mmCIF file of C-alpha atoms in Angstrom:
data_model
loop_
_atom_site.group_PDB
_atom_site.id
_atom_site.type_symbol
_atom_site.label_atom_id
_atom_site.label_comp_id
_atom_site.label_asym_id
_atom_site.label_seq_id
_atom_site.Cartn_x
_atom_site.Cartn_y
_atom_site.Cartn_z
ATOM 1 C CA UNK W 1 23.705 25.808 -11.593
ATOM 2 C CA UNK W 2 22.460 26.753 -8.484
ATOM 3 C CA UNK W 3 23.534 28.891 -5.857
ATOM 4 C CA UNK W 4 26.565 27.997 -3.091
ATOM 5 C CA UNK W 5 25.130 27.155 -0.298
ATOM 6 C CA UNK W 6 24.684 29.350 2.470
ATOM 7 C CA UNK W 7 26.251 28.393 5.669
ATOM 8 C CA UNK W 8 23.554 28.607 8.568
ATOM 9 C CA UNK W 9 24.476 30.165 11.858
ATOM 10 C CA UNK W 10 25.384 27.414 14.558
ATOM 11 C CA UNK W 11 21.950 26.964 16.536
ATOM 12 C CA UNK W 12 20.979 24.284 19.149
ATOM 13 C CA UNK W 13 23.878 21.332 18.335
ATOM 14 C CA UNK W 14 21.871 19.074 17.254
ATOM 15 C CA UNK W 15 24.096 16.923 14.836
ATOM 16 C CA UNK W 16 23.734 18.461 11.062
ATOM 17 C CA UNK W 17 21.394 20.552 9.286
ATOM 18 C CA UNK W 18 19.613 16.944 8.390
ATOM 19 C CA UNK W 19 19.941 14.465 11.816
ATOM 20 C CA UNK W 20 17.787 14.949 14.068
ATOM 21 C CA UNK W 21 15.675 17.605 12.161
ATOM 22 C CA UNK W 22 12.117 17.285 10.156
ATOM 23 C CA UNK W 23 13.411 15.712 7.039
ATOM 24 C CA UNK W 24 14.774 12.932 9.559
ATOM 25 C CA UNK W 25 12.088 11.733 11.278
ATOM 26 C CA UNK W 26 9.585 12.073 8.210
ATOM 27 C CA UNK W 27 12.213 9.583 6.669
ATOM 28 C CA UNK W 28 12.088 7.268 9.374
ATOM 29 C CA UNK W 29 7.968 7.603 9.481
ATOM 30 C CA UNK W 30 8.388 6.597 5.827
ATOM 31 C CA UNK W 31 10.326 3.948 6.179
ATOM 32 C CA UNK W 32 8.555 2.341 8.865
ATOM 33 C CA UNK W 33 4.858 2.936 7.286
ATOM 34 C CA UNK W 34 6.205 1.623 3.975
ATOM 35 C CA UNK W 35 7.810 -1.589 5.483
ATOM 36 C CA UNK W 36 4.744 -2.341 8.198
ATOM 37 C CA UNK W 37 2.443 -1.789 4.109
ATOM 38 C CA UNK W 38 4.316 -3.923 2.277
ATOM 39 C CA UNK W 39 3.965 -6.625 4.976
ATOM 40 C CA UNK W 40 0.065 -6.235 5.541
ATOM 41 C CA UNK W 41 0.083 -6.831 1.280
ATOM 42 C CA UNK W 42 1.520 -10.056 0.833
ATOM 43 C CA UNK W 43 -1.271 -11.108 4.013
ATOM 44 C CA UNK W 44 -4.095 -9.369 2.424
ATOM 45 C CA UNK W 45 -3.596 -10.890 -0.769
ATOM 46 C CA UNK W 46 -3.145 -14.482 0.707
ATOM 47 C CA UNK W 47 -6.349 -13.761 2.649
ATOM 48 C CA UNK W 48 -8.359 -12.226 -0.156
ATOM 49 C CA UNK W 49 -7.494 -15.441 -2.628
ATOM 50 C CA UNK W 50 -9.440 -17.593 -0.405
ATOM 51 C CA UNK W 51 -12.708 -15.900 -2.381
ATOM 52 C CA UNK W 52 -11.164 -18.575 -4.692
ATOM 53 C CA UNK W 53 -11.823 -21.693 -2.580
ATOM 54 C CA UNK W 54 -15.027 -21.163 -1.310
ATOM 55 C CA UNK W 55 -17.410 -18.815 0.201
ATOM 56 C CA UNK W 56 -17.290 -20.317 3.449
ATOM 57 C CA UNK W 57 -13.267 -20.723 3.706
ATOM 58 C CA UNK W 58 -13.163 -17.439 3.097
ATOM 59 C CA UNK W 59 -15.861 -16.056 5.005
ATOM 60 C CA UNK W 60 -13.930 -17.841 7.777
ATOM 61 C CA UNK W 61 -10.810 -16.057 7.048
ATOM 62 C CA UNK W 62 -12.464 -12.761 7.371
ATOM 63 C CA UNK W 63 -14.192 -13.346 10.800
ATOM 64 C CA UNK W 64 -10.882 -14.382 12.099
ATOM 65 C CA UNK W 65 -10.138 -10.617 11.940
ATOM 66 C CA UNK W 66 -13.442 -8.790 13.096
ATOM 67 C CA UNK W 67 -12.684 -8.751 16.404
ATOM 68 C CA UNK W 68 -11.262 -5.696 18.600
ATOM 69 C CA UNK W 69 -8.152 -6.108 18.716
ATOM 70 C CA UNK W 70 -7.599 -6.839 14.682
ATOM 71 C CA UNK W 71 -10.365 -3.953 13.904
ATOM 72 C CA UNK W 72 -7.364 -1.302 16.370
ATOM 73 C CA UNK W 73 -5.143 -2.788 13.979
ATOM 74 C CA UNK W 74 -6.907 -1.778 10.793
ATOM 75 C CA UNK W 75 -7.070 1.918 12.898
ATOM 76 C CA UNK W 76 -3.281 2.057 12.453
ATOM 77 C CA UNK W 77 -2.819 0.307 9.118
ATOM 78 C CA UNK W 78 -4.818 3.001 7.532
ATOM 79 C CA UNK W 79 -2.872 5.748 9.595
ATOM 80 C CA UNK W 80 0.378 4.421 8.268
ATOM 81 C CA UNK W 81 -1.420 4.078 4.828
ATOM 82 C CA UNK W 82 -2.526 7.836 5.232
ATOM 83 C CA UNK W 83 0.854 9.030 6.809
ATOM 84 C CA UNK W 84 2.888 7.743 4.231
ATOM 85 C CA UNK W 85 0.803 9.117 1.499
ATOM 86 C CA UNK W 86 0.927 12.434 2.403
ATOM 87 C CA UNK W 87 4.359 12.065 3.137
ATOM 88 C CA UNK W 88 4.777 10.932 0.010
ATOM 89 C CA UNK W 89 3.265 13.363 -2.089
ATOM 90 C CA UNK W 90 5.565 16.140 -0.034
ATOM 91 C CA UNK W 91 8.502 13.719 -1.702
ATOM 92 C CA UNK W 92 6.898 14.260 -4.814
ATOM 93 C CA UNK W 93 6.592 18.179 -4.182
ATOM 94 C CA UNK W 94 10.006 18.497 -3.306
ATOM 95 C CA UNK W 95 11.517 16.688 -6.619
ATOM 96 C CA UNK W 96 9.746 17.935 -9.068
ATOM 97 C CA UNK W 97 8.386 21.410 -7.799
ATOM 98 C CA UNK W 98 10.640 24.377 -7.937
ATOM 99 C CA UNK W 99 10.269 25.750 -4.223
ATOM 100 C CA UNK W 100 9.847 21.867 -3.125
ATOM 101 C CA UNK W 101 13.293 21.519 -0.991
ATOM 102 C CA UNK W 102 12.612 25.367 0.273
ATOM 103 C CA UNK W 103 9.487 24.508 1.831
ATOM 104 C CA UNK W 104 10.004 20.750 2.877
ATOM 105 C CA UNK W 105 9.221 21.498 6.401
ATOM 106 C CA UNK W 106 6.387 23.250 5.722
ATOM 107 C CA UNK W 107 5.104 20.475 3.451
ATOM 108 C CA UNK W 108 5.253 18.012 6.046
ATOM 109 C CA UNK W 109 3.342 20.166 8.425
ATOM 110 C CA UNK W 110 0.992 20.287 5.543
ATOM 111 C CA UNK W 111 1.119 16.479 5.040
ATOM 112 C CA UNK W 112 0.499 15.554 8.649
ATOM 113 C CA UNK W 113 -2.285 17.991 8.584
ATOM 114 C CA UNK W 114 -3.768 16.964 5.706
ATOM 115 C CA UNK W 115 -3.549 12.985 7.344
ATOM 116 C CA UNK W 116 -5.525 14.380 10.243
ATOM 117 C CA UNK W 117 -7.935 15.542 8.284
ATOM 118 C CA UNK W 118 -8.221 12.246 6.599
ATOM 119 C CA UNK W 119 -7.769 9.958 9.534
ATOM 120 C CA UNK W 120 -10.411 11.816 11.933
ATOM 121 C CA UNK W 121 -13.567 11.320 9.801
ATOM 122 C CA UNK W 122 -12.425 7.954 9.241
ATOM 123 C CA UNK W 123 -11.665 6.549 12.603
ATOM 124 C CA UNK W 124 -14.742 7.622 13.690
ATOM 125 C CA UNK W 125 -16.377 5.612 11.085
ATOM 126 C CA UNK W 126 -13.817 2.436 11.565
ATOM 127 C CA UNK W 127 -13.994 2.741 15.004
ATOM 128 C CA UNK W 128 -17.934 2.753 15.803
ATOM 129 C CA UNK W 129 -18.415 -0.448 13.335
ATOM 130 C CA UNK W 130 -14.994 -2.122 15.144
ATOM 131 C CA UNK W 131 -17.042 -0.927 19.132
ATOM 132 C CA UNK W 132 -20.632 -1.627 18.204
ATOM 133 C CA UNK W 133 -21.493 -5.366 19.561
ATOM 134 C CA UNK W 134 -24.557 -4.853 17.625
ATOM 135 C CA UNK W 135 -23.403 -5.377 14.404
ATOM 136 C CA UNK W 136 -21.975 -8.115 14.295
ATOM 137 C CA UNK W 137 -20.821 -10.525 11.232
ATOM 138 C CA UNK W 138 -22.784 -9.987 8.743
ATOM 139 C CA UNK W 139 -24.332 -13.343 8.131
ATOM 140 C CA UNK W 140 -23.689 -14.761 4.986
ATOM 141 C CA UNK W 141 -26.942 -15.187 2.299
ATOM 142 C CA UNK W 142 -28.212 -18.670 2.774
ATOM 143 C CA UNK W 143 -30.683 -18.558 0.247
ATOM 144 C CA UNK W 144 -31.202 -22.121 -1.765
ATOM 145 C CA UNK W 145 -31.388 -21.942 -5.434
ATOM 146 C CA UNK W 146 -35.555 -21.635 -5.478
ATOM 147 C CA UNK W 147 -37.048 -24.936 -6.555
ATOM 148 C CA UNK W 148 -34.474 -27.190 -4.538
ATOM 149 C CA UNK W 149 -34.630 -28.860 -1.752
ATOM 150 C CA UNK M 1 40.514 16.013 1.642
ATOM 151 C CA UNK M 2 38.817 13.575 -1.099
ATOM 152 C CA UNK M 3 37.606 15.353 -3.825
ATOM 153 C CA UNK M 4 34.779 13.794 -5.642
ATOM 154 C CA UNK M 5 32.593 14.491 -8.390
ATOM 155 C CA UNK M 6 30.053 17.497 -9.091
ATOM 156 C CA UNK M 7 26.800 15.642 -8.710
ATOM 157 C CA UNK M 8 25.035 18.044 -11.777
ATOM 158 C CA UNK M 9 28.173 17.715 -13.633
ATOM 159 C CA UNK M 10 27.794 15.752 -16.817
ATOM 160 C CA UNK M 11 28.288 12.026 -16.577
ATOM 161 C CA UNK M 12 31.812 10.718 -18.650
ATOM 162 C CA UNK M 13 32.214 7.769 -19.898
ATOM 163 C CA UNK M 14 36.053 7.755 -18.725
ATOM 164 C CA UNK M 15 36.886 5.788 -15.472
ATOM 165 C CA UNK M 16 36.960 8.052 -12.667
ATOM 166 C CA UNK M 17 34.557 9.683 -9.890
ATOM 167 C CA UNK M 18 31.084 10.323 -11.719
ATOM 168 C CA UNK M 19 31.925 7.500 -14.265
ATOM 169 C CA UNK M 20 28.938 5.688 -15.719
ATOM 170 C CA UNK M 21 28.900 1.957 -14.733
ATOM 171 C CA UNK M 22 26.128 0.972 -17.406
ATOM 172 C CA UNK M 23 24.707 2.314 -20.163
ATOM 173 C CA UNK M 24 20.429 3.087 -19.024
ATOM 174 C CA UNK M 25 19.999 4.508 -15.812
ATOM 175 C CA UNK M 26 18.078 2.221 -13.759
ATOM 176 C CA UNK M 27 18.066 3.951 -10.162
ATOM 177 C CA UNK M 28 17.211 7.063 -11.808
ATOM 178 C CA UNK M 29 14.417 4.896 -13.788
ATOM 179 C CA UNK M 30 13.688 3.464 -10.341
ATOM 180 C CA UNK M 31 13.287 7.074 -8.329
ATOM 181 C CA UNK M 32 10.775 8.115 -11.508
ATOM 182 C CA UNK M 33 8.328 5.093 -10.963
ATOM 183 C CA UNK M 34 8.492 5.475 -7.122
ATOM 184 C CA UNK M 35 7.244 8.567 -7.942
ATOM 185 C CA UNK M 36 4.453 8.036 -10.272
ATOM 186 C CA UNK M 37 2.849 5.067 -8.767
ATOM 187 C CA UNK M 38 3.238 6.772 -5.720
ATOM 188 C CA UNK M 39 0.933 9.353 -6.938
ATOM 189 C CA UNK M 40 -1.393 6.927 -8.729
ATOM 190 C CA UNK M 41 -1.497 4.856 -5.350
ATOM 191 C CA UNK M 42 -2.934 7.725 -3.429
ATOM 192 C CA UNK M 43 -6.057 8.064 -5.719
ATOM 193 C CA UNK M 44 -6.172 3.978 -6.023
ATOM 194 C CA UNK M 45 -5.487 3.400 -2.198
ATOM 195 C CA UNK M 46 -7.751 5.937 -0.641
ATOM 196 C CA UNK M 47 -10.662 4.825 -3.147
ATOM 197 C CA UNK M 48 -9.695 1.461 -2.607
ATOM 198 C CA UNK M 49 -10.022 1.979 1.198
ATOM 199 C CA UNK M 50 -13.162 4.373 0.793
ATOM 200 C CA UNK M 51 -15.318 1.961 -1.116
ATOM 201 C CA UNK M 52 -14.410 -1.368 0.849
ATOM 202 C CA UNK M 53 -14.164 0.879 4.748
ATOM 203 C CA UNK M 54 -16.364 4.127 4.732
ATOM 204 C CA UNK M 55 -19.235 3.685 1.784
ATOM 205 C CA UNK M 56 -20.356 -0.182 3.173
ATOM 206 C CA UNK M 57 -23.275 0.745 5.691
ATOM 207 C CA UNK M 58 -21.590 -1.240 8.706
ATOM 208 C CA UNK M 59 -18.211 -0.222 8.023
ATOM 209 C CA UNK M 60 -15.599 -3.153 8.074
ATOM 210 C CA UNK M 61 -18.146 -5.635 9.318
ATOM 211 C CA UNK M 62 -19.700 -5.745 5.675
ATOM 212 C CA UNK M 63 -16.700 -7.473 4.222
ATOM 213 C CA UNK M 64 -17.832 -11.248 3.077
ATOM 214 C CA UNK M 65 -18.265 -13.300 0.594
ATOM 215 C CA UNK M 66 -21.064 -11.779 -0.953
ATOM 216 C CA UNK M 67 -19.294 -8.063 -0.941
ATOM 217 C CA UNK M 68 -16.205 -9.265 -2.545
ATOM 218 C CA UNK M 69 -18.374 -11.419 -5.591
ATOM 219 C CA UNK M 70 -20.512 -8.122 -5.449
ATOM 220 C CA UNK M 71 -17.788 -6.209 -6.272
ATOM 221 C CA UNK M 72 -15.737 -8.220 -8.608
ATOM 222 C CA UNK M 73 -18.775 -9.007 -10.649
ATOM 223 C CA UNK M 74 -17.692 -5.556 -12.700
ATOM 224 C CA UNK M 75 -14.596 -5.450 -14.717
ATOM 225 C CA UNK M 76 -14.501 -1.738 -13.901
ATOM 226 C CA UNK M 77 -13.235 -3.341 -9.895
ATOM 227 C CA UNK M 78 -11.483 -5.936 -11.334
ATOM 228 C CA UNK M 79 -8.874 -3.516 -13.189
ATOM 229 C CA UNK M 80 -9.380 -1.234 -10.158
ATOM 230 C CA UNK M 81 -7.826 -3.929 -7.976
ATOM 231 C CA UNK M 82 -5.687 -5.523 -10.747
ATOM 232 C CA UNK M 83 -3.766 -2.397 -11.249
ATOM 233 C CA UNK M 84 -3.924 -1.740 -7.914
ATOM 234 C CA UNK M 85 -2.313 -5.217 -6.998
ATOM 235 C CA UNK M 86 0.395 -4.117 -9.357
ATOM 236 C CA UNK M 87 1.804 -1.148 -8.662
ATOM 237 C CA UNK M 88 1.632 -1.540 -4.607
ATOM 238 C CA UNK M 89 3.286 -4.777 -4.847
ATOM 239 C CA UNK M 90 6.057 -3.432 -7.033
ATOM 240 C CA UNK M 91 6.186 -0.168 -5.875
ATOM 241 C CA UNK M 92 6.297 -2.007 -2.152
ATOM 242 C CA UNK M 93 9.200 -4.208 -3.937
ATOM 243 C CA UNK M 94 11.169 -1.373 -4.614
ATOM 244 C CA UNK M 95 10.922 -0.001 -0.972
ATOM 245 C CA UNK M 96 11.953 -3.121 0.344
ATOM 246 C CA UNK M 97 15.118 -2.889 -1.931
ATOM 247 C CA UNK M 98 16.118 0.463 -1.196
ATOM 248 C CA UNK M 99 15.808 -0.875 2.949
ATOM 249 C CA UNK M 100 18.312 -4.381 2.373
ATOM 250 C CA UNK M 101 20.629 -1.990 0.316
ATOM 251 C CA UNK M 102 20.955 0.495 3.216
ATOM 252 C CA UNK M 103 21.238 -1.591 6.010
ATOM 253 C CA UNK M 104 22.187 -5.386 5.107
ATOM 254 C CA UNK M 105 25.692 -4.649 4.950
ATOM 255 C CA UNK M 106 27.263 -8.397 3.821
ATOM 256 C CA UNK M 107 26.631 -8.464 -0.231
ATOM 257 C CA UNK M 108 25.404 -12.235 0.532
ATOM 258 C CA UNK M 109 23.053 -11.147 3.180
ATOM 259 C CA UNK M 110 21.966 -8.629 0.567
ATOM 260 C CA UNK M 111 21.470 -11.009 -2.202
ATOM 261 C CA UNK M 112 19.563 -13.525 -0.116
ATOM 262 C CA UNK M 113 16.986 -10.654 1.487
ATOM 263 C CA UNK M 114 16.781 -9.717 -1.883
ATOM 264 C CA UNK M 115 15.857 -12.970 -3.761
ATOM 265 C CA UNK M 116 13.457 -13.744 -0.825
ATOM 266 C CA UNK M 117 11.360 -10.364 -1.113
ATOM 267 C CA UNK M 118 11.532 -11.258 -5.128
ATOM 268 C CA UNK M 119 9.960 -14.855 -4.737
ATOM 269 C CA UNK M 120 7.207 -12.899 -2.306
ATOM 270 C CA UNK M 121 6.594 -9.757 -4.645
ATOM 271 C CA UNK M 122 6.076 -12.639 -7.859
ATOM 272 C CA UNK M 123 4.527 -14.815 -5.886
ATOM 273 C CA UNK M 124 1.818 -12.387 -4.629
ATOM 274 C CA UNK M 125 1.515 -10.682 -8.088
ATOM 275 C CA UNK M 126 1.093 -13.748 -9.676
ATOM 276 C CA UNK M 127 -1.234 -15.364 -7.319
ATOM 277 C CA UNK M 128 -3.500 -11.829 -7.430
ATOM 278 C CA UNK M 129 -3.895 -11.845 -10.941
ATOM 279 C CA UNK M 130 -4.947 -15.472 -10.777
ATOM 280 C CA UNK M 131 -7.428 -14.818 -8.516
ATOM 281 C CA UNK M 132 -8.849 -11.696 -9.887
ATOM 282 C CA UNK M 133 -8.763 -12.977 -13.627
ATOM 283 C CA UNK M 134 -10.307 -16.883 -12.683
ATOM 284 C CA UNK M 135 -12.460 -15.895 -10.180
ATOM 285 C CA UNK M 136 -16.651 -16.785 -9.985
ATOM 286 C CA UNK M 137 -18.902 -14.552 -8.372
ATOM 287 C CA UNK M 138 -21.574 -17.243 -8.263
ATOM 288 C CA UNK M 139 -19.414 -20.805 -7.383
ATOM 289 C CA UNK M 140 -22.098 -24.011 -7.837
ATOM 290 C CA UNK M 141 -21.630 -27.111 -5.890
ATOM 291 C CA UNK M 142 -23.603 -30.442 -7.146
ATOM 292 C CA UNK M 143 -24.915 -28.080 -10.147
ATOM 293 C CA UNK M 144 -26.802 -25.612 -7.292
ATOM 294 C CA UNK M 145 -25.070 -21.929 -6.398
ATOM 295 C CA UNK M 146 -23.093 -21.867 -2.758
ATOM 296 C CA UNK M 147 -24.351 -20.694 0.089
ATOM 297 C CA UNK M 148 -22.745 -17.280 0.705
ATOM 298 C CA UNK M 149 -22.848 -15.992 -2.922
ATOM 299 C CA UNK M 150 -24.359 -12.872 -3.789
ATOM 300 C CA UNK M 151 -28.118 -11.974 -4.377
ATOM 301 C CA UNK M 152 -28.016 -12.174 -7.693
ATOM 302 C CA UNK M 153 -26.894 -15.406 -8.255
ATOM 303 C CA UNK M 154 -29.554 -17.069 -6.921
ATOM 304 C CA UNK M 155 -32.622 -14.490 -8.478
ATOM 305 C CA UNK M 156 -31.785 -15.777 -12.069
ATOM 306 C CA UNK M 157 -31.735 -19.239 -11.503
ATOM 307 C CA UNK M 158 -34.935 -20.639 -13.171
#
């Protein structure tokens, strides 16, 4: 088995090696991320199954959300998405690779770095379609069948 | 002091601390798939988000209709977003789970969060599938194609 644990010097009393730390807060982030995701699901599917109804019904479902305030919203829904990802392939690292649990603060450094690097590019993107008034809705095809009419 | 068990030591079968109370393991079961459709999620998520977000030229503001038919005209999307469905919603199940269990501390509160996020997770899976597996890019009303369908529904109608 492994090694005893090595007692740490008393630093900064701040609860235990655990509360308070890192390992905390990234557990909290998870929790949060993964709770506000699973929500956003069960909506999103509900929405999306309106493509079942009708064009229009759903068409109208959608434009309910392209305004400001909903396209801010999609900002952070993908930042949770992206946070929790990377957070969760540091919980990954840490199970299964040796030097995982050694390095877990590192990792989430690494995690929250590599969600920057995902999230800048991609807000930039989100954010110009969500700010540009010139784009708006894309209007639906009404071509007629050719012949009708 | 309260002793209790070696967590690495080997499980017995005898009553006691450390004591198997079934026979399979299902929350070790339970912390493997976490952790494999985890993983598969980021790939499936990230694409998912890339294709419908980033690759669309105006972004969000493409999503319709037409983009969805567009898109669920190939099977390859279809099982994209079929497995996809899947594994969030139970992987998202599982989360939800692990959250009652830690802090709904009455077992009948626990039950009763529990059987509600069960009727959501089926319910959601269930009506997904349906959608995905009965859906028509190119929906007719009075024998002609809607209005809103995709291109090329209308350019092969004689």
């Amino acid at each position: 088995m492994s090694a005893p644990p090595q007692a740490r010097p008393a630093r900064a009393p701040v609860g235990t090696v655990y509360r308070g730390r890192a390992g905390m807060w990234s557990w909290v982030l998870h929790r949060i991320t993964g709770f506000l995701i699973f929500l956003f699901l069960l909506v999103h599917v509900l929405d999306t199954a309106m493509v079942r109804v009708s064009p229009e019904t759903y068409n109208t479902a959608i434009e309910t959300y392209q305004n400001v305030v909903m396209g801010l919203s999609e900002a952070g829904l993908v930042a949770a998405i992206v946070l929790h990802a990377m957070n969760g392939l540091r919980i990954i690292l840490v199970g299964f690779w040796s030097k995982g649990a050694r390095f877990q603060k590192r990792l989430l450094w690494l995690a929250v770095a590599a969600a920057a690097i995902l999230l800048i590019p991609f807000l930039a993107i989100h954010l110009s379609h969500v700010f540009n008034p010139h784009e708006d809705t894309q209007p639906s095809p009404t071509i007629s069948s050719p012949g009708g009419d | 002091m309260t002793v209790i068990a070696d967590p690495k030591a080997p499980r017995s079968r005898a009553a006691g601390p450390g004591r198997r109370a079934t026979r399979t393991n299902a929350e070790a079961a339970g912390w493997m798939f976490m952790r494999l459709s985890g993983a598969a999620l980021v790939v499936m998520v990230l694409g998912h988000l890339t294709g419908n977000l980033v690759v669309p030229e105006n972004g969000v503001r493409s999503l319709n209709f037409a983009f969805v038919a567009g898109k669920w005209s190939s099977f390859g999307w279809q099982l994209w977003d079929l497995v996809l469905l899947w594994l969030a919603m139970l992987h998202g199940a599982n989360g939800i789970r692990t959250i009652i269990n830690d802090y709904a501390s009455k077992a009948l509160t626990r039950l009763w969060l529990k059987v509600v996020a069960v009727a959501a997770t089926i319910t959601v899976v269930l009506l997904g599938t349906l959608v995905i597996f009965t859906f028509d890019p190119c929906p007719t009303i009075n024998g002609k194609v809607r209005d809103g369908s995709p291109e090329f529904c209308y350019s092969t109608t004689p």
